[in-house]
C-alpha positions as CSV (number, residue, x, y, z in Angstrom):
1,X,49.6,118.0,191.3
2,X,47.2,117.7,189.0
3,X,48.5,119.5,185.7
4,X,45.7,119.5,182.2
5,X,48.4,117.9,179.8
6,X,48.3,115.6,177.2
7,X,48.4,111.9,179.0
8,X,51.4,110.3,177.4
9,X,53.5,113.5,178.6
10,X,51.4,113.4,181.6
11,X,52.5,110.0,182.5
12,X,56.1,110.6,181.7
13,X,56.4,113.8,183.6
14,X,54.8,112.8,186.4
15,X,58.4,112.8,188.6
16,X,58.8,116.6,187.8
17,X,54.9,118.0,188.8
18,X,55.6,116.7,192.5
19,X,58.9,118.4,193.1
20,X,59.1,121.7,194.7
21,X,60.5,123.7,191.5
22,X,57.3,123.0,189.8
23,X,54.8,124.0,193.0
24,X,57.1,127.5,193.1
25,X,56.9,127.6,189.0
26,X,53.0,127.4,189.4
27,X,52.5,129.9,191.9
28,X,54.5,132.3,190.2
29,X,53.0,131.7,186.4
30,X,49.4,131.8,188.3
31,X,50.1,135.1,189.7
32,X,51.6,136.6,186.9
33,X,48.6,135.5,184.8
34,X,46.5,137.2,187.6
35,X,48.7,141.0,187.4
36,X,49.7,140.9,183.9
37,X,48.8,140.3,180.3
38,X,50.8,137.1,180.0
39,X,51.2,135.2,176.8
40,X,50.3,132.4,175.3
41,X,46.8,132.4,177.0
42,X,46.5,130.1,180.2
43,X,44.7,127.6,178.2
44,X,47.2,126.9,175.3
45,X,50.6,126.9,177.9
46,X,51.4,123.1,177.1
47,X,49.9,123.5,173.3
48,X,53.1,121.7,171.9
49,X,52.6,119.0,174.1
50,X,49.1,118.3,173.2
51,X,49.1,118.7,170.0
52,X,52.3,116.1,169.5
53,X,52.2,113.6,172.1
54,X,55.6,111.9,173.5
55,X,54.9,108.8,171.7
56,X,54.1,110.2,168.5
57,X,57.5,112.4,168.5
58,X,59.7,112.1,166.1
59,X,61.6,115.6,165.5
60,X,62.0,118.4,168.1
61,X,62.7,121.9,167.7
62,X,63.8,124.1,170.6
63,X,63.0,127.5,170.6
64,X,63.3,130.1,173.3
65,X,60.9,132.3,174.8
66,X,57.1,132.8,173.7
67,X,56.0,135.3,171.3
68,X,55.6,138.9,173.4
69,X,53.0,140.7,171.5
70,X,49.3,140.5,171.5
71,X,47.8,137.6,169.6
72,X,51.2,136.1,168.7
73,X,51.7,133.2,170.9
74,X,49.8,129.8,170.9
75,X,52.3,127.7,172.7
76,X,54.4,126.1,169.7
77,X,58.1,128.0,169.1
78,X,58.3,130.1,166.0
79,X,54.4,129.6,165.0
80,X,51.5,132.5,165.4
81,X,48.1,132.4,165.1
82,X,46.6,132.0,161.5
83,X,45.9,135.7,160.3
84,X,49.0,136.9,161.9
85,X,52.0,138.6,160.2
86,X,55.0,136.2,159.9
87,X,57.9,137.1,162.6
88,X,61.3,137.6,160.7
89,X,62.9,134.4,161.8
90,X,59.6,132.6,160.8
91,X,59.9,134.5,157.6
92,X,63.9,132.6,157.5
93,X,62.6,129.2,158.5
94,X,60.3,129.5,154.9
95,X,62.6,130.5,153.1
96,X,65.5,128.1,154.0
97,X,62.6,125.3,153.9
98,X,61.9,126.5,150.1
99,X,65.7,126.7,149.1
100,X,66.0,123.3,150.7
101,X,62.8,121.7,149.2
102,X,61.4,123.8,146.7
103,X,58.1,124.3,148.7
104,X,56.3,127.2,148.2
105,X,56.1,129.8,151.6
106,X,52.8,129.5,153.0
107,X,50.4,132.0,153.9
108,X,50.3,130.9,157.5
109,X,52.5,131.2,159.6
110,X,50.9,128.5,162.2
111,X,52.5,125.5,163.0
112,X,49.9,123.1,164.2
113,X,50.4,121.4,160.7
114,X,53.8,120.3,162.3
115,X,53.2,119.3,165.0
116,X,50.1,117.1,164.2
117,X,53.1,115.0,162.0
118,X,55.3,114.8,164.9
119,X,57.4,118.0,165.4
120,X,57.6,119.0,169.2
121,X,58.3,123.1,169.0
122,X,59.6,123.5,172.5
123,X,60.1,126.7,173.6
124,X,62.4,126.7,176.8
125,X,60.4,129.0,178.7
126,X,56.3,128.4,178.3
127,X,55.5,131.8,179.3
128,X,55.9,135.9,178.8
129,X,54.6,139.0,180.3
130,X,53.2,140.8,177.5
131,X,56.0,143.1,175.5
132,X,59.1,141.7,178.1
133,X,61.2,139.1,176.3
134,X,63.0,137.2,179.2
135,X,60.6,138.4,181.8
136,X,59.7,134.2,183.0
137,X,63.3,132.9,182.5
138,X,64.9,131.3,185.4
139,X,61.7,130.2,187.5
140,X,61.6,126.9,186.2
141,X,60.4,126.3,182.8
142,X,64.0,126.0,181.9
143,X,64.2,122.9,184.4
144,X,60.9,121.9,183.2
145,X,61.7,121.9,179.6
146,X,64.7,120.1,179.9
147,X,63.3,117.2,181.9
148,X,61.2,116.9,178.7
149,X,63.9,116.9,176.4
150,X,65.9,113.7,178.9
151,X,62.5,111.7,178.7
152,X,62.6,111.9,174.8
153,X,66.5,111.3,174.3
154,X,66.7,108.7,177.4
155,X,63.2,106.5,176.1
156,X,63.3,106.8,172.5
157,X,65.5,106.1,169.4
158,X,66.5,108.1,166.1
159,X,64.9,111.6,167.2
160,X,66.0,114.3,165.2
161,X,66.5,117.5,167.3
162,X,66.7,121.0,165.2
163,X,69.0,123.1,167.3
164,X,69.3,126.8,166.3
165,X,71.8,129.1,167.6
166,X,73.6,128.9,171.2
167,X,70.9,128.7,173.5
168,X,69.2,125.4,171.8
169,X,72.8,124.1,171.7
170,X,73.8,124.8,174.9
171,X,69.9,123.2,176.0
172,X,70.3,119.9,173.9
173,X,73.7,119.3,174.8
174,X,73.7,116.5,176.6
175,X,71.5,114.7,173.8
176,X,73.4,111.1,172.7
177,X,74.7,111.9,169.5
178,X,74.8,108.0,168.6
179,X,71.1,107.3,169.5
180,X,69.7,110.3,167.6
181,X,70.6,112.7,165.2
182,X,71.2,116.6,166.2
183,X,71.6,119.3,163.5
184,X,73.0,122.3,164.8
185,X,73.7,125.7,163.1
186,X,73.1,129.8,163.7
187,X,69.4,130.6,164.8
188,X,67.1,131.9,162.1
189,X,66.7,135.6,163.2
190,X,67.5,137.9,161.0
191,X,70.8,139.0,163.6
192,X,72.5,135.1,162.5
193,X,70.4,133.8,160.1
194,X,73.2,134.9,157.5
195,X,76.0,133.1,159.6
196,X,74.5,129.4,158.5
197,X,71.0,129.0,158.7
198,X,70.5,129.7,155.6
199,X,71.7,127.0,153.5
200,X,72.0,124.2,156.2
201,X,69.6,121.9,154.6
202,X,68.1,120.6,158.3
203,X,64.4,120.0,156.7
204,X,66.0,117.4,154.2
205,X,68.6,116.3,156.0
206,X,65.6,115.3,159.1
207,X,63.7,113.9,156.2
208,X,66.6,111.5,154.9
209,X,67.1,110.5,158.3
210,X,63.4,109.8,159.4
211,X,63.0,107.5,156.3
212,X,66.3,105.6,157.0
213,X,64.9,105.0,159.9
214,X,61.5,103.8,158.9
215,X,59.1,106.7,159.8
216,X,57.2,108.7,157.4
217,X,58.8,112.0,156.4
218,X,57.6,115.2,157.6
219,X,55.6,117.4,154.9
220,X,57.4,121.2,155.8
């Protein structure tokens, strides 16, 4: 199957675009797009891929599920459009980033600045019908998603993976603790954020270990 993706993550999910899970996934997202308003649009689906290609990946951060309301979405976890009001856990992620680093919260709430330096913002599930969190769980992005998190642990070195709350935990479990470093802690929504996101110092802590490791640091 021939899937529009960015080459590098092309090449090194090939295995997964031929196997039967991925044929169902695609007539399912294909007809959803068709019925419903389903979000991100078509176009941006595998935005976090293309905009941070496998080899240039150097920190990952898994989210969820897609924004659910109009004009929200644009295919990289936690991030919305420019000219978009900042979603409460975004609002967290700023905060704990100025605490952390002293940098000022920008007026932005789009990502694409991250991900351009190397942070892959994975959502588990790539897609949403419009105003129904959950509504494209369990029909194969999950499966999909994870095959991309192997590829990275299993072919590369000193990753740092950002995992927030239970689900991301539970999703990057398997990740070699040795090879890479994992920061876990409670998820930035305003429901946990109090229970050890704030406070758990991941931006520097990623930072620190990037360096150690001879890449260049990511500017939060």
């Amino acid at each position: 199957m021939d899937v529009k993706i960015e080459e590098s993550w092309k090449k090194q999910l090939a295995p997964e675009f031929e196997k039967p899970y991925f044929k169902q996934l695609t007539d399912f997202v294909r007809e959803e797009y068709r019925k419903h308003r389903i979000y991100p649009p078509g176009s941006l689906i595998f935005n976090a891929f293309n905009l941070c290609p496998f080899d240039s990946t150097k920190v990952i951060i898994i989210g969820q599920d897609p924004y659910h309301g109009p004009g929200q979405a644009h295919g990289l976890c936690f991030s919305v459009n420019d000219n978009v009001p900042l979603p409460p856990s975004l609002v967290n992620i700023f905060k704990e980033i100025h605490d952390d680093l002293g940098k000022p919260v920008p007026a932005t709430g789009n990502l694409t600045r991250w991900a351009a330096q190397g942070v892959l913002l994975l959502n588990a599930t790539l897609t949403v019908r419009e105003h129904q969190a959950g509504s494209h769980q369990r029909h194969g992005w999950e499966e999909f998603t994870d095959a991309a998190i192997r590829c990275l642990a299993q072919e590369k070195e000193h990753l740092v993976f950002l995992l927030w709350g239970a689900y991301a935990q539970k999703k990057g479990a398997f990740i070699d603790r040795n090879k890479h470093l994992v920061l876990t802690s409670a998820h930035p929504s305003p429901l946990s954020a109090h229970n050890g996101f704030f406070g758990n110092k991941h931006f520097s802590q990623a930072n620190h270990y990037l360096i150690a490791h001879h890449q260049s640091p990511i500017d939060w």
